[in-house]
Amino acid sequence: MSSEGWSYVQQEGSNYFFEKGNEETIVTVQQWNHKYIIYQVKDNVINIAD
């Protein structure tokens, strides 16, 4: 996220809040099992898979 200009704001539970200028987004983290973690970005504002 930081490489794309997003700044970390805070964490609440499994939600991480980021901001960039006037935009805000939430990244939700879910541990699927001991090997996999799922990251979901609200409204797909950025592709964090790269």
Coordinates of C-alpha atoms in Angstrom, one line a residue:
M1 CA 0.0 0.0 0.0
S2 CA 2.8 2.5 0.9
S3 CA 4.5 1.9 -2.4
E4 CA 1.3 3.1 -4.1
G5 CA 1.1 6.3 -1.9
W6 CA -1.4 5.0 0.7
S7 CA -0.8 5.9 4.4
Y8 CA -1.7 3.6 7.3
V9 CA -4.2 5.3 9.6
Q10 CA -5.4 2.6 12.1
Q11 CA -6.5 -0.9 12.8
E12 CA -9.8 -2.1 14.1
G13 CA -10.0 -5.9 14.5
S14 CA -9.1 -7.4 11.1
N15 CA -9.7 -4.1 9.2
Y16 CA -6.8 -1.8 8.3
F17 CA -7.6 1.7 7.4
F18 CA -5.5 3.6 4.8
E19 CA -5.8 7.1 3.2
K20 CA -4.4 8.8 0.1
G21 CA -5.2 12.4 -0.3
N22 CA -9.0 12.7 0.0
E23 CA -9.5 8.9 -0.6
E24 CA -9.9 6.3 2.1
T25 CA -10.0 2.5 1.9
I26 CA -10.2 -0.5 4.1
V27 CA -8.1 -3.7 3.8
T28 CA -9.7 -6.7 5.5
V29 CA -7.4 -9.6 6.5
Q30 CA -8.8 -13.1 6.9
Q31 CA -6.7 -16.1 7.8
W32 CA -8.2 -19.0 5.8
N33 CA -6.0 -21.7 7.2
H34 CA -2.4 -22.0 8.5
K35 CA -1.0 -21.5 5.0
Y36 CA -3.3 -18.9 3.4
I37 CA -4.3 -15.3 4.3
I38 CA -6.9 -13.5 2.3
Y39 CA -6.6 -9.7 1.8
Q40 CA -9.6 -7.8 0.5
V41 CA -9.5 -4.2 -0.5
K42 CA -12.7 -2.2 -0.3
D43 CA -13.9 -1.2 -3.8
N44 CA -10.7 -2.7 -5.4
V45 CA -9.0 0.7 -5.3
I46 CA -5.6 -1.0 -5.6
N47 CA -4.3 -4.4 -6.7
I48 CA -2.1 -5.5 -3.8
A49 CA -1.3 -8.8 -5.5
D50 CA 1.5 -7.3 -7.5

